[in-house]
mmCIF file of C-alpha atoms in Angstrom:
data_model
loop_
_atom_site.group_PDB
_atom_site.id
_atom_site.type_symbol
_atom_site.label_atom_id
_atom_site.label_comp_id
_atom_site.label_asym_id
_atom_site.label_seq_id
_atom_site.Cartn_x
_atom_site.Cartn_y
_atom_site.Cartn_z
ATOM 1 C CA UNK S 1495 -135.633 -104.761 -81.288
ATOM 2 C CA UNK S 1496 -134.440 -104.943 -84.979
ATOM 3 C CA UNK S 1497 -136.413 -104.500 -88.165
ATOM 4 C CA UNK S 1498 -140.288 -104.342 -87.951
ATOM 5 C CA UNK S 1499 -142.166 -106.645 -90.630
ATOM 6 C CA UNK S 1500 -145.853 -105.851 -92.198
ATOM 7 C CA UNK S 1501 -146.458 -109.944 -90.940
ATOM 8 C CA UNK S 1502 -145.274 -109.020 -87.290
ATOM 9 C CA UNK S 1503 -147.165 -105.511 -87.383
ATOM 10 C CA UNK S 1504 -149.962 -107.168 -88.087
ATOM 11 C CA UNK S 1505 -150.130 -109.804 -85.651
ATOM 12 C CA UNK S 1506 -149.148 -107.382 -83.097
ATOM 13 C CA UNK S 1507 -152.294 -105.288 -84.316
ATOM 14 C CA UNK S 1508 -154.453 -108.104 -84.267
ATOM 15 C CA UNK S 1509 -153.282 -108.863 -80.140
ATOM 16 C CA UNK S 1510 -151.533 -112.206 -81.311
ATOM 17 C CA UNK S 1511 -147.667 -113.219 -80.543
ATOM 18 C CA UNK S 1512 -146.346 -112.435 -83.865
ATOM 19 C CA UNK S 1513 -143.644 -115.317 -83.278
ATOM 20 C CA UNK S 1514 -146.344 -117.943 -82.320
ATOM 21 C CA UNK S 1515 -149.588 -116.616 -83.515
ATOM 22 C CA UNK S 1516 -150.826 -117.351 -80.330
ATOM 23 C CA UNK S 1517 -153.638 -114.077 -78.262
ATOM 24 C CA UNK S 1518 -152.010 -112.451 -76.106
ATOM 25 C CA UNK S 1519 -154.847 -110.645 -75.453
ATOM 26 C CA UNK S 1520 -158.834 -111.164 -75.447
ATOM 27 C CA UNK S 1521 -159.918 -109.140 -78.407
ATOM 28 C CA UNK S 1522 -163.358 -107.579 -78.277
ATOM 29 C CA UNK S 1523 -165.332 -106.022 -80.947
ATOM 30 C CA UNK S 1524 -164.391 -102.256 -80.152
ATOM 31 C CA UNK S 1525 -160.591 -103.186 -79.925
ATOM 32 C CA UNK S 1526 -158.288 -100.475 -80.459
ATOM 33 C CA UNK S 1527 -154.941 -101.741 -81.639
ATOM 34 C CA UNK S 1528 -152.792 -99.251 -80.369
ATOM 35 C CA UNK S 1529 -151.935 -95.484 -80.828
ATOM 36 C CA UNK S 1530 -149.016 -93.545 -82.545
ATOM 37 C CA UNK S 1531 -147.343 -91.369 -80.678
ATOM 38 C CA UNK S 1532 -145.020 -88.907 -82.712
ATOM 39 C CA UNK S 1533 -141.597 -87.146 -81.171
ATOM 40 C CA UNK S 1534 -140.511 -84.574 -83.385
ATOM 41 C CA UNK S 1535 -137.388 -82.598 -83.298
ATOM 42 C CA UNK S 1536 -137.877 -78.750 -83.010
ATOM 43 C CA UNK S 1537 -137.486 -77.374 -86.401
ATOM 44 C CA UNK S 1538 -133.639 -75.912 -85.287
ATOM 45 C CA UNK S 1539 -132.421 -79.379 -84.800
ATOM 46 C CA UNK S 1540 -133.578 -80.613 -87.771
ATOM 47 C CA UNK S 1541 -132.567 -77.712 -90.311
ATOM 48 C CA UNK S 1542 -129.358 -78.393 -88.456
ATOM 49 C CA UNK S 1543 -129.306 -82.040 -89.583
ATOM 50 C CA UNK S 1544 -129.783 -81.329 -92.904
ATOM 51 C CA UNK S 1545 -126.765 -79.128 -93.259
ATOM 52 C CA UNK S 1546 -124.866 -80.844 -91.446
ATOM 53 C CA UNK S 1547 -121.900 -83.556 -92.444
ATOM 54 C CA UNK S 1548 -122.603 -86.868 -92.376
ATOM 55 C CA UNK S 1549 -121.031 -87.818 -88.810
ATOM 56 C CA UNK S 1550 -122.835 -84.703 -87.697
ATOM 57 C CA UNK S 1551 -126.285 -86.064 -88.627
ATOM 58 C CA UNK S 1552 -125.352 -89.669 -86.965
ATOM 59 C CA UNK S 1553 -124.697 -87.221 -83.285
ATOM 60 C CA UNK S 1554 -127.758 -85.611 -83.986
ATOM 61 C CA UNK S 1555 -129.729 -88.957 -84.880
ATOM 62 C CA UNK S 1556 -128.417 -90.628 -81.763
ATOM 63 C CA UNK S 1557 -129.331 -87.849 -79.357
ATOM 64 C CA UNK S 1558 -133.036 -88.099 -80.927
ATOM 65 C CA UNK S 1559 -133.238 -91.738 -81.007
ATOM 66 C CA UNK S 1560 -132.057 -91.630 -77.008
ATOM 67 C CA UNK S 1561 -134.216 -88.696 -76.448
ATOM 68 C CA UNK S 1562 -137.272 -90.810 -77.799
ATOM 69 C CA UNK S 1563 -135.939 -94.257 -75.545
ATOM 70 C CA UNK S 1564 -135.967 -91.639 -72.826
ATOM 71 C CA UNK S 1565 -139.439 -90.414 -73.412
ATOM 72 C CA UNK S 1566 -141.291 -93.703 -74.104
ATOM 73 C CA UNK S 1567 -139.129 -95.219 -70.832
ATOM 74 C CA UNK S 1568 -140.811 -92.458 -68.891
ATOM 75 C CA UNK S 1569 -144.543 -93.796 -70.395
ATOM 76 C CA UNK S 1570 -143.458 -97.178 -69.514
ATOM 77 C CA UNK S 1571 -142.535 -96.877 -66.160
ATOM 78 C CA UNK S 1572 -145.199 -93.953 -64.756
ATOM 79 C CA UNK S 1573 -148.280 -94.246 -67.654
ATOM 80 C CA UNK S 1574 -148.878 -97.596 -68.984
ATOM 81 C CA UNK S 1575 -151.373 -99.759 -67.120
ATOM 82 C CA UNK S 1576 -153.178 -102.983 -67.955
ATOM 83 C CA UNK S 1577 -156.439 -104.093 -67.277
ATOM 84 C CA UNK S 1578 -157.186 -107.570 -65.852
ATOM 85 C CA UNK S 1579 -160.559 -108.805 -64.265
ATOM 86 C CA UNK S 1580 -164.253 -107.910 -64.807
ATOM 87 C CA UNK S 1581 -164.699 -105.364 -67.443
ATOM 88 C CA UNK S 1582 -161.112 -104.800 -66.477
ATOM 89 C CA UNK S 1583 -161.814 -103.140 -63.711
ATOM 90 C CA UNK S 1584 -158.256 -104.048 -61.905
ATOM 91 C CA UNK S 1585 -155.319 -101.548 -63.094
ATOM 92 C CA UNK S 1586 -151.691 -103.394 -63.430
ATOM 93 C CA UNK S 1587 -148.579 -101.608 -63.947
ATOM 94 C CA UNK S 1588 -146.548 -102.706 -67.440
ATOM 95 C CA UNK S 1589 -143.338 -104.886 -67.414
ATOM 96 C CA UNK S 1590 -142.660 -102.885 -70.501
ATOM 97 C CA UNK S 1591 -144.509 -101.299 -73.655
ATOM 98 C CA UNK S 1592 -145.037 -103.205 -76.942
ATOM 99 C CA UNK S 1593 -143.877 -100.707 -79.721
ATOM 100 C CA UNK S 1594 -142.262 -100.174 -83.422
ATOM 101 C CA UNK S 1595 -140.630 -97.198 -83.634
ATOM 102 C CA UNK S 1596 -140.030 -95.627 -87.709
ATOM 103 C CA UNK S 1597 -137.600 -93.070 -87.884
ATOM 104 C CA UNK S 1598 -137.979 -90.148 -90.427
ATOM 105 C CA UNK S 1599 -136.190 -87.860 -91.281
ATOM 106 C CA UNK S 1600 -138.781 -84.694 -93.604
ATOM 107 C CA UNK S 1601 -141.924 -83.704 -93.454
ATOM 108 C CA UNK S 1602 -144.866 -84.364 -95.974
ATOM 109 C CA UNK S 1603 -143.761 -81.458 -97.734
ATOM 110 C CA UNK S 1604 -140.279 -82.347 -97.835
ATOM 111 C CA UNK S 1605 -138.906 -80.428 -95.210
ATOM 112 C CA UNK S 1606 -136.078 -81.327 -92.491
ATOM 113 C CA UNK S 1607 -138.062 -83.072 -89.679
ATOM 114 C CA UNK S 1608 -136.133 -85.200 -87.627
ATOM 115 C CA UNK S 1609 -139.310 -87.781 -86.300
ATOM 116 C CA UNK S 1610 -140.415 -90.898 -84.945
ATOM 117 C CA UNK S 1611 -143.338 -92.389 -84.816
ATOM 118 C CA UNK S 1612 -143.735 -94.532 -81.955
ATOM 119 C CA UNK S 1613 -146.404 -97.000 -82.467
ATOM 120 C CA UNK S 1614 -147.596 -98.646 -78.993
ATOM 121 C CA UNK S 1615 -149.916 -101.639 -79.391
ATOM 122 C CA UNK S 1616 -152.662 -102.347 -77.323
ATOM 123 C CA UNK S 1617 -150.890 -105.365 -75.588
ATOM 124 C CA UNK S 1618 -148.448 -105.138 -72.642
ATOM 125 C CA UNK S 1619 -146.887 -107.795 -70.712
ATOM 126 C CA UNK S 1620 -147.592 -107.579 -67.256
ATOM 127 C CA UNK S 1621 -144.864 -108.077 -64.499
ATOM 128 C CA UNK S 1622 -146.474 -111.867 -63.611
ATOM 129 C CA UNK S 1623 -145.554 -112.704 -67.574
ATOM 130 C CA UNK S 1624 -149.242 -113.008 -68.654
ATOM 131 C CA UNK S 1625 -150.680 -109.953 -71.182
ATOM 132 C CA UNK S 1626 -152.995 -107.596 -71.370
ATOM 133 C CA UNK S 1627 -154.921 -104.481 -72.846
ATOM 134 C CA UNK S 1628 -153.792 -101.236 -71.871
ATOM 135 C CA UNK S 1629 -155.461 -98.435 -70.267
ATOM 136 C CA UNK S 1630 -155.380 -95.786 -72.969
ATOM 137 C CA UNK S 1631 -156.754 -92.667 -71.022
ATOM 138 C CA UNK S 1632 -153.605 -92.623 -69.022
ATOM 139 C CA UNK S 1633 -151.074 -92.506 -72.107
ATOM 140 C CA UNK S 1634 -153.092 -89.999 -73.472
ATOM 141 C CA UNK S 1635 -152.970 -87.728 -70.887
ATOM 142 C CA UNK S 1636 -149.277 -88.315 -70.579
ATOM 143 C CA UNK S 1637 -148.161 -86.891 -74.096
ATOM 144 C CA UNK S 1638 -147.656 -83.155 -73.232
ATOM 145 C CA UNK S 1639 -145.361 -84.853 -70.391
ATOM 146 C CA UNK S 1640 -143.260 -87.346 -72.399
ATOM 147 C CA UNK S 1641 -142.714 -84.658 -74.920
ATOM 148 C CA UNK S 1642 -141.293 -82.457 -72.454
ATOM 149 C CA UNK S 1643 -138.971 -85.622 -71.197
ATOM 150 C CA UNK S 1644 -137.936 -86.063 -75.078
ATOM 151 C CA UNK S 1645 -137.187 -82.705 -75.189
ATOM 152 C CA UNK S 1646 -135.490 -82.181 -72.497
ATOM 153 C CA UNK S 1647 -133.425 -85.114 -72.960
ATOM 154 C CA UNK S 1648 -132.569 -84.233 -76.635
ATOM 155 C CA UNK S 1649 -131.426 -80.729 -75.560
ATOM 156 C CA UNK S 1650 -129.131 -82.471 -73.064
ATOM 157 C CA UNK S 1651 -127.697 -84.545 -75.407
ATOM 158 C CA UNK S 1652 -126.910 -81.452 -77.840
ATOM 159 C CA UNK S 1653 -125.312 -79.831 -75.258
ATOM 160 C CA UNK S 1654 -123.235 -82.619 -74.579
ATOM 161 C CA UNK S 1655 -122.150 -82.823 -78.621
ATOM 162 C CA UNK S 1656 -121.382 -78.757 -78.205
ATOM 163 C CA UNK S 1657 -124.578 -77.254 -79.587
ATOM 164 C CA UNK S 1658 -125.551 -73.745 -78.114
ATOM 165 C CA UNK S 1659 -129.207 -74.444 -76.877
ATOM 166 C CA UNK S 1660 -132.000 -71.884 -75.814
ATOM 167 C CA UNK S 1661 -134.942 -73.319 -73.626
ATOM 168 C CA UNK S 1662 -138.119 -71.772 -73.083
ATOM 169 C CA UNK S 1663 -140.741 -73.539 -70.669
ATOM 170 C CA UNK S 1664 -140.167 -76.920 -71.570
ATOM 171 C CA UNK S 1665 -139.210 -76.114 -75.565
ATOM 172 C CA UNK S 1666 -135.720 -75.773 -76.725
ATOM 173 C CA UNK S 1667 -134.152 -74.571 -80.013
ATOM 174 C CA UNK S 1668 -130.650 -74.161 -81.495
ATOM 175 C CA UNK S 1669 -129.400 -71.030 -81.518
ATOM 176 C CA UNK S 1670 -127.033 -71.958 -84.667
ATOM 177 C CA UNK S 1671 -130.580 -71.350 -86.649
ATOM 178 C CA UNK S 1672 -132.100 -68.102 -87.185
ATOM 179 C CA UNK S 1673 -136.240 -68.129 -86.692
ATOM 180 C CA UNK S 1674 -136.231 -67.133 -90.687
ATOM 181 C CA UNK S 1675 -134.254 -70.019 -91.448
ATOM 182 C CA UNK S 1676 -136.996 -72.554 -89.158
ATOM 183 C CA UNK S 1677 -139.647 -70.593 -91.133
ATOM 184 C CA UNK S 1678 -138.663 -71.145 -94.681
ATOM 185 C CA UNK S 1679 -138.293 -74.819 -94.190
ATOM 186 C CA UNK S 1680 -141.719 -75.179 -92.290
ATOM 187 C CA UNK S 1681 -143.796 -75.171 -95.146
ATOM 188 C CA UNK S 1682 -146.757 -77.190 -93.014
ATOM 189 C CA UNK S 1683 -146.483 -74.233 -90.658
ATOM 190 C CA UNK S 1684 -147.034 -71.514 -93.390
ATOM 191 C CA UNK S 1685 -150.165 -73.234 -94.940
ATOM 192 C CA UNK S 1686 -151.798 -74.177 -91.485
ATOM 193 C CA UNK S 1687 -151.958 -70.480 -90.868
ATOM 194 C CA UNK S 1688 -152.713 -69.225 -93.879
ATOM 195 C CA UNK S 1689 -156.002 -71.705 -93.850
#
């Protein structure tokens, strides 16, 4: 919880207790330190954000941020495993996930997009207290299925504040937006398909 430092980053890359510098984890030589996983807002909700007033936005930002504590929840407690024994061949469930989560709010090209990256280290307490490396292929497979949880979640949540949502499959939208409005601030969009 809190503020994430570059020194505690680090050390948190590196499989060491960034409080005591102590390994938390054996670190081999094809360590992976962890993986970013990225929940983005449909482009609606965050064209939305943009216009909206400032206690508007801070609705908007807390249904995201709880859509995301949803979503990575969901990894926690049915995708992330550790590894323990002989080429860590024994599979542990997670006491929790190590993660920093950074909060942004446009794209590279400037546009509204409500994101977070959540960064998930390759160390994981198990529920006995000791730590270990995670099983990757699992989270992996899991994204398409935490996104849906985020979104889900998030769509929920804008309901709640009195948005008008539209779901399709496990996408949603606000219907507030037109699609030519999404389009002109999805500049990223526009140049993938024109390459």
């Amino acid at each position: 919880e809190g503020p994430v430092s570059k020194r505690d980053f680090e050390a948190a890359l590196n499989g060491l207790d960034p409080k005591t510098g102590e390994p938390l984890v054996q670190i081999g030589k094809s360590h992976a330190p962890g993986w970013d996983m990225t929940f983005s807002a449909p482009k609606s909700v965050s064209v939305i954000w943009a216009l909206s007033s400032k206690l508007e936005r801070a609705q908007i930002e807390a249904a995201h941020k709880s859509a995301v504590r949803a979503a990575t929840t969901f990894l926690e407690d049915h995708h992330a495993f550790t590894r323990r024994g002989k080429a860590g061949a024994t599979r542990e469930p997670v006491a929790g996930l190590t993660m920093a989560k950074f909060h942004h709010h446009t794209s590279r090209d400037l546009d509204p997009q409500l994101h977070t990256h959540a960064f998930i280290f390759n160390t994981a307490p198990r529920r006995d207290g000791s730590w270990g490396t995670l099983v990757s292929r699992d989270l992996y497979k899991a994204q398409k299925e935490a996104g849906a949880v985020y979104r889900q979640h998030l769509g929920n949540a804008l309901e709640r504040e009195g948005y008008s949502i539209e779901r399709k499959g496990t996408g949603i939208r606000l219907k507030a937006i037109p699609y030519e409005v999404e389009r002109a601030f999805s500049k990223r969009r526009q140049a993938i398909e024109q390459a």
